[in-house]
Amino acid sequence: MTKPTIVPAGGLIHSKDAGELAIREDLKGKISRVLISPTILQEKIHDLAEGIIRDAKKNGAMEIQVVVVLKGAAPFANMLGQEIFRCGGPPVRFNYIKASSYSAGLVSSGEVKIEGHLPFVRHKDILIVEDIVDTGLTLSRLKKYLIEERRASSVKICALLDKSARRLPALRKGLRIDYVGFKIPDMFVAGCGIDCAENFREIPYVVAVNEDYFRKGRKEK
Ligand code: IMP
């Protein structure tokens, strides 16, 4: 099993990336710092790909059926799929679904909406690819949906980031995340597909968002 890397609040920056990661002038005040630099991200995606391939081979899987949780996990899923290819893994089949417990902004609505068609899931072993696990509500509902309503044979989960301190007590033991990239502190993050009110998805690494800035901005609108 790929061991998650614990990210300290100050962030993890590879010496290769140092110097290139100064926060751009236009983002100052919105982003407080880089949390995970591109090289560290890429190395982790390599480790995750190797772990997924190892398990797929052990189970005799001819292909890897992925369900990508839109929108945030799409860039991570693409990177992961490409790395599985580079490492000589079986073909990856991508399916997309929209499932979210967040409305626009910073606060969870507590409800999980699932939208999208998944015609290829029935009787298949599924790997959900998610950007970030917070309370765990989205993934526990999605897993249940895939097994009970879409009749998947099995469901595993791969998440790039895990804010495990925020997990709902009922899901601490009940929701298994099979592959975790990084355990991060309880802070609002963005980048690598993850947004803050639709901002910052295009940043090619993970950043800590300045929450005060966004709270203030939303009140002033
Ligand atoms: P959960 O259902 O509480 O686990 O929430 C998971 C979803 O919340 C993720 O798919 C993200 O869309 C969103 N989310 C949680 N934490 C963050 C964050 O720090 N930044 C951006 N989105 C987040």
PDB file of C-alpha atoms and ligand atoms in Angstrom:
ATOM      1  CA  MET A   1       0.000   0.000   0.000  1.00  0.00           C
ATOM      2  CA  THR A   2       1.266   3.499  -0.879  1.00  0.00           C
ATOM      3  CA  LYS A   3       1.844   5.396   2.344  1.00  0.00           C
ATOM      4  CA  PRO A   4       0.334   8.890   2.458  1.00  0.00           C
ATOM      5  CA  THR A   5       2.797  11.737   2.988  1.00  0.00           C
ATOM      6  CA  ILE A   6       1.967  13.973   5.947  1.00  0.00           C
ATOM      7  CA  VAL A   7       2.063  17.605   4.852  1.00  0.00           C
ATOM      8  CA  PRO A   8       2.990  20.125   7.559  1.00  0.00           C
ATOM      9  CA  ALA A   9       1.106  23.440   7.698  1.00  0.00           C
ATOM     10  CA  GLY A  10       4.187  25.156   6.264  1.00  0.00           C
ATOM     11  CA  GLY A  11       4.027  23.013   3.128  1.00  0.00           C
ATOM     12  CA  LEU A  12       6.349  20.661   1.233  1.00  0.00           C
ATOM     13  CA  ILE A  13       8.599  22.104  -1.454  1.00  0.00           C
ATOM     14  CA  HIS A  14      11.148  20.049  -3.379  1.00  0.00           C
ATOM     15  CA  SER A  15      14.555  21.726  -3.753  1.00  0.00           C
ATOM     16  CA  LYS A  16      14.105  21.438  -7.563  1.00  0.00           C
ATOM     17  CA  ASP A  17      11.042  23.681  -7.383  1.00  0.00           C
ATOM     18  CA  ALA A  18      12.382  26.238  -4.930  1.00  0.00           C
ATOM     19  CA  GLY A  19      12.694  29.642  -6.498  1.00  0.00           C
ATOM     20  CA  GLU A  20       9.968  29.033  -9.084  1.00  0.00           C
ATOM     21  CA  LEU A  21       7.172  29.008  -6.556  1.00  0.00           C
ATOM     22  CA  ALA A  22       7.011  32.597  -5.395  1.00  0.00           C
ATOM     23  CA  ILE A  23       3.334  33.592  -5.180  1.00  0.00           C
ATOM     24  CA  ARG A  24       2.519  35.729  -8.223  1.00  0.00           C
ATOM     25  CA  GLU A  25       1.799  39.393  -7.609  1.00  0.00           C
ATOM     26  CA  ASP A  26      -1.877  39.083  -8.686  1.00  0.00           C
ATOM     27  CA  LEU A  27      -2.454  36.188  -6.268  1.00  0.00           C
ATOM     28  CA  LYS A  28      -0.907  37.774  -3.216  1.00  0.00           C
ATOM     29  CA  GLY A  29      -3.504  38.138  -0.463  1.00  0.00           C
ATOM     30  CA  LYS A  30      -5.619  35.387  -2.056  1.00  0.00           C
ATOM     31  CA  ILE A  31      -3.143  32.545  -1.600  1.00  0.00           C
ATOM     32  CA  SER A  32      -1.086  32.299   1.540  1.00  0.00           C
ATOM     33  CA  ARG A  33       1.537  29.753   0.424  1.00  0.00           C
ATOM     34  CA  VAL A  34       2.446  26.756  -1.711  1.00  0.00           C
ATOM     35  CA  LEU A  35       1.501  23.587   0.150  1.00  0.00           C
ATOM     36  CA  ILE A  36       2.721  20.859  -2.230  1.00  0.00           C
ATOM     37  CA  SER A  37       5.195  21.661  -4.987  1.00  0.00           C
ATOM     38  CA  PRO A  38       4.940  20.197  -8.536  1.00  0.00           C
ATOM     39  CA  THR A  39       7.856  17.763  -8.187  1.00  0.00           C
ATOM     40  CA  ILE A  40       6.518  16.321  -4.930  1.00  0.00           C
ATOM     41  CA  LEU A  41       3.088  16.035  -6.546  1.00  0.00           C
ATOM     42  CA  GLN A  42       4.508  14.208  -9.563  1.00  0.00           C
ATOM     43  CA  GLU A  43       6.541  11.803  -7.390  1.00  0.00           C
ATOM     44  CA  LYS A  44       3.429  10.957  -5.379  1.00  0.00           C
ATOM     45  CA  ILE A  45       1.333  10.385  -8.491  1.00  0.00           C
ATOM     46  CA  HIS A  46       4.026   7.962  -9.648  1.00  0.00           C
ATOM     47  CA  ASP A  47       3.830   6.063  -6.312  1.00  0.00           C
ATOM     48  CA  LEU A  48       0.027   5.962  -6.463  1.00  0.00           C
ATOM     49  CA  ALA A  49       0.122   4.653 -10.048  1.00  0.00           C
ATOM     50  CA  GLU A  50       2.551   1.897  -9.048  1.00  0.00           C
ATOM     51  CA  GLY A  51       0.318   0.872  -6.104  1.00  0.00           C
ATOM     52  CA  ILE A  52      -2.794   0.787  -8.287  1.00  0.00           C
ATOM     53  CA  ILE A  53      -1.022  -1.270 -10.973  1.00  0.00           C
ATOM     54  CA  ARG A  54       0.351  -3.691  -8.371  1.00  0.00           C
ATOM     55  CA  ASP A  55      -3.139  -4.336  -6.978  1.00  0.00           C
ATOM     56  CA  ALA A  56      -4.715  -4.545 -10.435  1.00  0.00           C
ATOM     57  CA  LYS A  57      -2.160  -7.189 -11.455  1.00  0.00           C
ATOM     58  CA  LYS A  58      -2.711  -9.099  -8.203  1.00  0.00           C
ATOM     59  CA  ASN A  59      -6.431  -9.196  -8.970  1.00  0.00           C
ATOM     60  CA  GLY A  60      -5.875 -10.179 -12.603  1.00  0.00           C
ATOM     61  CA  ALA A  61      -7.600  -6.999 -13.848  1.00  0.00           C
ATOM     62  CA  MET A  62      -7.461  -6.516 -17.628  1.00  0.00           C
ATOM     63  CA  GLU A  63      -8.355  -2.826 -17.306  1.00  0.00           C
ATOM     64  CA  ILE A  64      -8.866  -0.169 -14.653  1.00  0.00           C
ATOM     65  CA  GLN A  65     -12.371   1.335 -14.607  1.00  0.00           C
ATOM     66  CA  VAL A  66     -12.096   4.765 -13.087  1.00  0.00           C
ATOM     67  CA  VAL A  67     -14.956   7.008 -11.934  1.00  0.00           C
ATOM     68  CA  VAL A  68     -13.688  10.584 -11.793  1.00  0.00           C
ATOM     69  CA  VAL A  69     -15.484  12.991  -9.470  1.00  0.00           C
ATOM     70  CA  LEU A  70     -16.004  16.251 -11.384  1.00  0.00           C
ATOM     71  CA  LYS A  71     -14.897  18.863 -11.602  1.00  0.00           C
ATOM     72  CA  GLY A  72     -12.006  18.924  -9.173  1.00  0.00           C
ATOM     73  CA  ALA A  73     -10.529  15.460  -9.706  1.00  0.00           C
ATOM     74  CA  ALA A  74     -10.285  15.656 -13.521  1.00  0.00           C
ATOM     75  CA  PRO A  75      -6.684  16.994 -13.725  1.00  0.00           C
ATOM     76  CA  PHE A  76      -5.462  14.567 -11.041  1.00  0.00           C
ATOM     77  CA  ALA A  77      -7.224  11.660 -12.788  1.00  0.00           C
ATOM     78  CA  ASN A  78      -5.584  12.598 -16.109  1.00  0.00           C
ATOM     79  CA  MET A  79      -2.148  12.749 -14.500  1.00  0.00           C
ATOM     80  CA  LEU A  80      -2.755   9.448 -12.742  1.00  0.00           C
ATOM     81  CA  GLY A  81      -3.969   7.756 -15.945  1.00  0.00           C
ATOM     82  CA  GLN A  82      -0.908   8.977 -17.839  1.00  0.00           C
ATOM     83  CA  GLU A  83       1.388   7.722 -15.083  1.00  0.00           C
ATOM     84  CA  ILE A  84      -0.344   4.314 -15.084  1.00  0.00           C
ATOM     85  CA  PHE A  85       0.390   4.184 -18.825  1.00  0.00           C
ATOM     86  CA  ARG A  86       4.046   5.233 -18.333  1.00  0.00           C
ATOM     87  CA  CYS A  87       4.486   2.545 -15.678  1.00  0.00           C
ATOM     88  CA  GLY A  88       3.150  -0.146 -18.016  1.00  0.00           C
ATOM     89  CA  GLY A  89      -0.249  -0.615 -16.341  1.00  0.00           C
ATOM     90  CA  PRO A  90      -3.418  -2.005 -17.904  1.00  0.00           C
ATOM     91  CA  PRO A  91      -5.674   0.292 -19.981  1.00  0.00           C
ATOM     92  CA  VAL A  92      -7.556   2.909 -17.958  1.00  0.00           C
ATOM     93  CA  ARG A  93     -11.244   3.535 -18.766  1.00  0.00           C
ATOM     94  CA  PHE A  94     -12.477   6.937 -17.640  1.00  0.00           C
ATOM     95  CA  ASN A  95     -16.056   7.566 -16.475  1.00  0.00           C
ATOM     96  CA  TYR A  96     -17.144  10.920 -15.073  1.00  0.00           C
ATOM     97  CA  ILE A  97     -19.675  11.842 -12.425  1.00  0.00           C
ATOM     98  CA  LYS A  98     -20.583  15.018 -10.635  1.00  0.00           C
ATOM     99  CA  ALA A  99     -20.862  14.557  -6.891  1.00  0.00           C
ATOM    100  CA  SER A 100     -20.397  17.312  -4.433  1.00  0.00           C
ATOM    101  CA  SER A 101     -21.250  18.237  -0.889  1.00  0.00           C
ATOM    102  CA  TYR A 102     -20.101  21.805  -1.414  1.00  0.00           C
ATOM    103  CA  SER A 103     -22.097  24.638  -2.916  1.00  0.00           C
ATOM    104  CA  ALA A 104     -20.049  27.547  -4.326  1.00  0.00           C
ATOM    105  CA  GLY A 105     -17.815  28.932  -1.616  1.00  0.00           C
ATOM    106  CA  LEU A 106     -16.149  27.602   1.473  1.00  0.00           C
ATOM    107  CA  VAL A 107     -18.841  25.899   3.504  1.00  0.00           C
ATOM    108  CA  SER A 108     -20.246  22.414   2.979  1.00  0.00           C
ATOM    109  CA  SER A 109     -23.987  22.272   2.381  1.00  0.00           C
ATOM    110  CA  GLY A 110     -24.096  18.808   4.000  1.00  0.00           C
ATOM    111  CA  GLU A 111     -26.036  17.372   1.064  1.00  0.00           C
ATOM    112  CA  VAL A 112     -24.520  15.238  -1.663  1.00  0.00           C
ATOM    113  CA  LYS A 113     -25.811  15.652  -5.208  1.00  0.00           C
ATOM    114  CA  ILE A 114     -24.878  12.943  -7.714  1.00  0.00           C
ATOM    115  CA  GLU A 115     -25.311  13.667 -11.433  1.00  0.00           C
ATOM    116  CA  GLY A 116     -24.167  11.809 -14.549  1.00  0.00           C
ATOM    117  CA  HIS A 117     -24.533   8.543 -16.448  1.00  0.00           C
ATOM    118  CA  LEU A 118     -22.330   5.555 -15.761  1.00  0.00           C
ATOM    119  CA  PRO A 119     -23.318   2.877 -18.271  1.00  0.00           C
ATOM    120  CA  PHE A 120     -20.134   0.814 -17.803  1.00  0.00           C
ATOM    121  CA  VAL A 121     -20.147   0.369 -14.035  1.00  0.00           C
ATOM    122  CA  ARG A 122     -22.407  -2.688 -13.630  1.00  0.00           C
ATOM    123  CA  HIS A 123     -20.503  -5.806 -12.471  1.00  0.00           C
ATOM    124  CA  LYS A 124     -17.169  -3.973 -12.731  1.00  0.00           C
ATOM    125  CA  ASP A 125     -14.422  -3.277 -10.170  1.00  0.00           C
ATOM    126  CA  ILE A 126     -14.407   0.484  -9.860  1.00  0.00           C
ATOM    127  CA  LEU A 127     -11.752   2.932  -8.712  1.00  0.00           C
ATOM    128  CA  ILE A 128     -13.185   6.302  -7.654  1.00  0.00           C
ATOM    129  CA  VAL A 129     -10.690   9.126  -8.201  1.00  0.00           C
ATOM    130  CA  GLU A 130     -11.293  12.145  -5.968  1.00  0.00           C
ATOM    131  CA  ASP A 131      -9.318  15.330  -5.399  1.00  0.00           C
ATOM    132  CA  ILE A 132      -9.834  15.814  -1.665  1.00  0.00           C
ATOM    133  CA  VAL A 133     -11.633  14.059   1.194  1.00  0.00           C
ATOM    134  CA  ASP A 134     -12.960  16.294   3.929  1.00  0.00           C
ATOM    135  CA  THR A 135     -15.900  15.071   6.055  1.00  0.00           C
ATOM    136  CA  GLY A 136     -16.043  11.936   3.899  1.00  0.00           C
ATOM    137  CA  LEU A 137     -19.743  12.424   3.138  1.00  0.00           C
ATOM    138  CA  THR A 138     -19.339  12.746  -0.651  1.00  0.00           C
ATOM    139  CA  LEU A 139     -17.297   9.564  -1.013  1.00  0.00           C
ATOM    140  CA  SER A 140     -19.378   7.464   1.354  1.00  0.00           C
ATOM    141  CA  ARG A 141     -22.573   8.424  -0.545  1.00  0.00           C
ATOM    142  CA  LEU A 142     -20.916   7.882  -3.916  1.00  0.00           C
ATOM    143  CA  LYS A 143     -19.547   4.487  -2.927  1.00  0.00           C
ATOM    144  CA  LYS A 144     -22.981   3.392  -1.680  1.00  0.00           C
ATOM    145  CA  TYR A 145     -24.576   4.700  -4.892  1.00  0.00           C
ATOM    146  CA  LEU A 146     -22.150   2.781  -7.122  1.00  0.00           C
ATOM    147  CA  ILE A 147     -22.620  -0.483  -5.241  1.00  0.00           C
ATOM    148  CA  GLU A 148     -26.330  -0.356  -4.419  1.00  0.00           C
ATOM    149  CA  GLU A 149     -27.788   1.532  -7.378  1.00  0.00           C
ATOM    150  CA  ARG A 150     -25.286   0.999 -10.202  1.00  0.00           C
ATOM    151  CA  ARG A 151     -24.403  -2.571  -9.121  1.00  0.00           C
ATOM    152  CA  ALA A 152     -20.603  -2.218  -9.242  1.00  0.00           C
ATOM    153  CA  SER A 153     -18.847  -5.430  -8.092  1.00  0.00           C
ATOM    154  CA  SER A 154     -16.381  -3.565  -5.900  1.00  0.00           C
ATOM    155  CA  VAL A 155     -15.384   0.039  -5.263  1.00  0.00           C
ATOM    156  CA  LYS A 156     -11.962   1.315  -4.228  1.00  0.00           C
ATOM    157  CA  ILE A 157     -11.060   4.960  -3.651  1.00  0.00           C
ATOM    158  CA  CYS A 158      -7.992   6.993  -4.602  1.00  0.00           C
ATOM    159  CA  ALA A 159      -7.800  10.535  -3.215  1.00  0.00           C
ATOM    160  CA  LEU A 160      -4.987  13.002  -3.811  1.00  0.00           C
ATOM    161  CA  LEU A 161      -5.528  14.843  -0.519  1.00  0.00           C
ATOM    162  CA  ASP A 162      -7.057  13.831   2.791  1.00  0.00           C
ATOM    163  CA  LYS A 163      -8.066  16.209   5.571  1.00  0.00           C
ATOM    164  CA  SER A 164      -8.550  13.266   7.916  1.00  0.00           C
ATOM    165  CA  ALA A 165      -8.948  15.487  11.009  1.00  0.00           C
ATOM    166  CA  ARG A 166     -12.258  16.688   9.532  1.00  0.00           C
ATOM    167  CA  ARG A 167     -13.758  13.233   8.966  1.00  0.00           C
ATOM    168  CA  LEU A 168     -17.254  12.746  10.402  1.00  0.00           C
ATOM    169  CA  PRO A 169     -16.910  10.489  13.482  1.00  0.00           C
ATOM    170  CA  ALA A 170     -19.265   7.926  11.937  1.00  0.00           C
ATOM    171  CA  LEU A 171     -17.014   7.633   8.871  1.00  0.00           C
ATOM    172  CA  ARG A 172     -13.636   7.497  10.624  1.00  0.00           C
ATOM    173  CA  LYS A 173     -13.602   3.720  10.544  1.00  0.00           C
ATOM    174  CA  GLY A 174     -16.404   3.108   8.041  1.00  0.00           C
ATOM    175  CA  LEU A 175     -14.919   4.884   5.020  1.00  0.00           C
ATOM    176  CA  ARG A 176     -11.727   3.291   3.739  1.00  0.00           C
ATOM    177  CA  ILE A 177      -9.625   5.373   1.371  1.00  0.00           C
ATOM    178  CA  ASP A 178      -7.535   2.746  -0.386  1.00  0.00           C
ATOM    179  CA  TYR A 179      -4.959   5.094  -1.929  1.00  0.00           C
ATOM    180  CA  VAL A 180      -4.164   8.467  -0.335  1.00  0.00           C
ATOM    181  CA  GLY A 181      -1.573  10.878  -1.712  1.00  0.00           C
ATOM    182  CA  PHE A 182      -1.160  13.392   1.094  1.00  0.00           C
ATOM    183  CA  LYS A 183      -2.644  13.957   4.527  1.00  0.00           C
ATOM    184  CA  ILE A 184      -3.026  17.701   4.877  1.00  0.00           C
ATOM    185  CA  PRO A 185      -3.878  19.904   7.860  1.00  0.00           C
ATOM    186  CA  ASP A 186      -7.342  21.399   8.286  1.00  0.00           C
ATOM    187  CA  MET A 187      -6.950  24.325   5.906  1.00  0.00           C
ATOM    188  CA  PHE A 188      -8.663  25.399   2.702  1.00  0.00           C
ATOM    189  CA  VAL A 189      -6.602  24.433  -0.337  1.00  0.00           C
ATOM    190  CA  ALA A 190      -6.791  24.835  -4.100  1.00  0.00           C
ATOM    191  CA  GLY A 191      -4.840  24.132  -7.294  1.00  0.00           C
ATOM    192  CA  CYS A 192      -4.305  20.973  -9.353  1.00  0.00           C
ATOM    193  CA  GLY A 193      -8.020  21.081 -10.282  1.00  0.00           C
ATOM    194  CA  ILE A 194      -9.263  21.979  -6.805  1.00  0.00           C
ATOM    195  CA  ASP A 195     -11.132  25.284  -6.632  1.00  0.00           C
ATOM    196  CA  CYS A 196     -12.173  27.931  -4.208  1.00  0.00           C
ATOM    197  CA  ALA A 197     -15.452  29.330  -5.562  1.00  0.00           C
ATOM    198  CA  GLU A 198     -14.262  28.329  -9.091  1.00  0.00           C
ATOM    199  CA  ASN A 199     -10.869  30.057  -8.708  1.00  0.00           C
ATOM    200  CA  PHE A 200      -7.350  28.536  -8.876  1.00  0.00           C
ATOM    201  CA  ARG A 201      -8.129  25.195 -10.592  1.00  0.00           C
ATOM    202  CA  GLU A 202      -5.423  25.905 -13.195  1.00  0.00           C
ATOM    203  CA  ILE A 203      -2.570  26.315 -10.702  1.00  0.00           C
ATOM    204  CA  PRO A 204      -0.300  23.277 -11.337  1.00  0.00           C
ATOM    205  CA  TYR A 205       0.427  22.610  -7.647  1.00  0.00           C
ATOM    206  CA  VAL A 206      -1.454  22.719  -4.340  1.00  0.00           C
ATOM    207  CA  VAL A 207      -1.763  26.022  -2.489  1.00  0.00           C
ATOM    208  CA  ALA A 208      -3.243  27.145   0.817  1.00  0.00           C
ATOM    209  CA  VAL A 209      -6.025  29.674   0.247  1.00  0.00           C
ATOM    210  CA  ASN A 210      -6.206  32.768   2.365  1.00  0.00           C
ATOM    211  CA  GLU A 211      -9.657  32.133   3.853  1.00  0.00           C
ATOM    212  CA  ASP A 212     -10.014  35.604   5.367  1.00  0.00           C
ATOM    213  CA  TYR A 213      -9.699  37.108   1.912  1.00  0.00           C
ATOM    214  CA  PHE A 214     -12.524  34.965   0.535  1.00  0.00           C
ATOM    215  CA  ARG A 215     -14.824  35.379   3.518  1.00  0.00           C
ATOM    216  CA  LYS A 216     -14.368  39.150   3.282  1.00  0.00           C
ATOM    217  CA  GLY A 217     -14.826  39.130  -0.509  1.00  0.00           C
ATOM    218  CA  ARG A 218     -18.090  37.211  -0.273  1.00  0.00           C
ATOM    219  CA  LYS A 219     -19.550  39.517   2.351  1.00  0.00           C
ATOM    220  CA  GLU A 220     -18.749  42.592   0.244  1.00  0.00           C
ATOM    221  CA  LYS A 221     -20.485  41.229  -2.909  1.00  0.00           C
TER     222      LYS A 221
HETATM  223  P1  IMP B   1     -16.603  15.947   1.877  1.00  0.00           P
HETATM  224  O1  IMP B   1     -17.878  15.370   1.356  1.00  0.00           O
HETATM  225  O2  IMP B   1     -16.856  16.805   3.081  1.00  0.00           O
HETATM  226  O3  IMP B   1     -15.537  14.923   2.105  1.00  0.00           O
HETATM  227  O4  IMP B   1     -16.111  16.987   0.805  1.00  0.00           O
HETATM  228  C1  IMP B   1     -15.370  16.647  -0.305  1.00  0.00           C
HETATM  229  C2  IMP B   1     -15.477  17.737  -1.327  1.00  0.00           C
HETATM  230  O5  IMP B   1     -15.404  19.012  -0.696  1.00  0.00           O
HETATM  231  C3  IMP B   1     -14.311  17.708  -2.301  1.00  0.00           C
HETATM  232  O6  IMP B   1     -14.634  16.963  -3.440  1.00  0.00           O
HETATM  233  C4  IMP B   1     -14.122  19.157  -2.632  1.00  0.00           C
HETATM  234  O7  IMP B   1     -14.934  19.497  -3.729  1.00  0.00           O
HETATM  235  C5  IMP B   1     -14.623  19.905  -1.426  1.00  0.00           C
HETATM  236  N1  IMP B   1     -13.534  20.380  -0.554  1.00  0.00           N
HETATM  237  C6  IMP B   1     -13.227  19.959   0.693  1.00  0.00           C
HETATM  238  N2  IMP B   1     -12.165  20.623   1.187  1.00  0.00           N
HETATM  239  C7  IMP B   1     -11.788  21.479   0.219  1.00  0.00           C
HETATM  240  C8  IMP B   1     -10.711  22.436   0.118  1.00  0.00           C
HETATM  241  O8  IMP B   1      -9.866  22.626   1.018  1.00  0.00           O
HETATM  242  N3  IMP B   1     -10.653  23.128  -1.048  1.00  0.00           N
HETATM  243  C9  IMP B   1     -11.533  22.946  -2.071  1.00  0.00           C
HETATM  244  N4  IMP B   1     -12.528  22.070  -2.017  1.00  0.00           N
HETATM  245  C10 IMP B   1     -12.663  21.335  -0.883  1.00  0.00           C
END
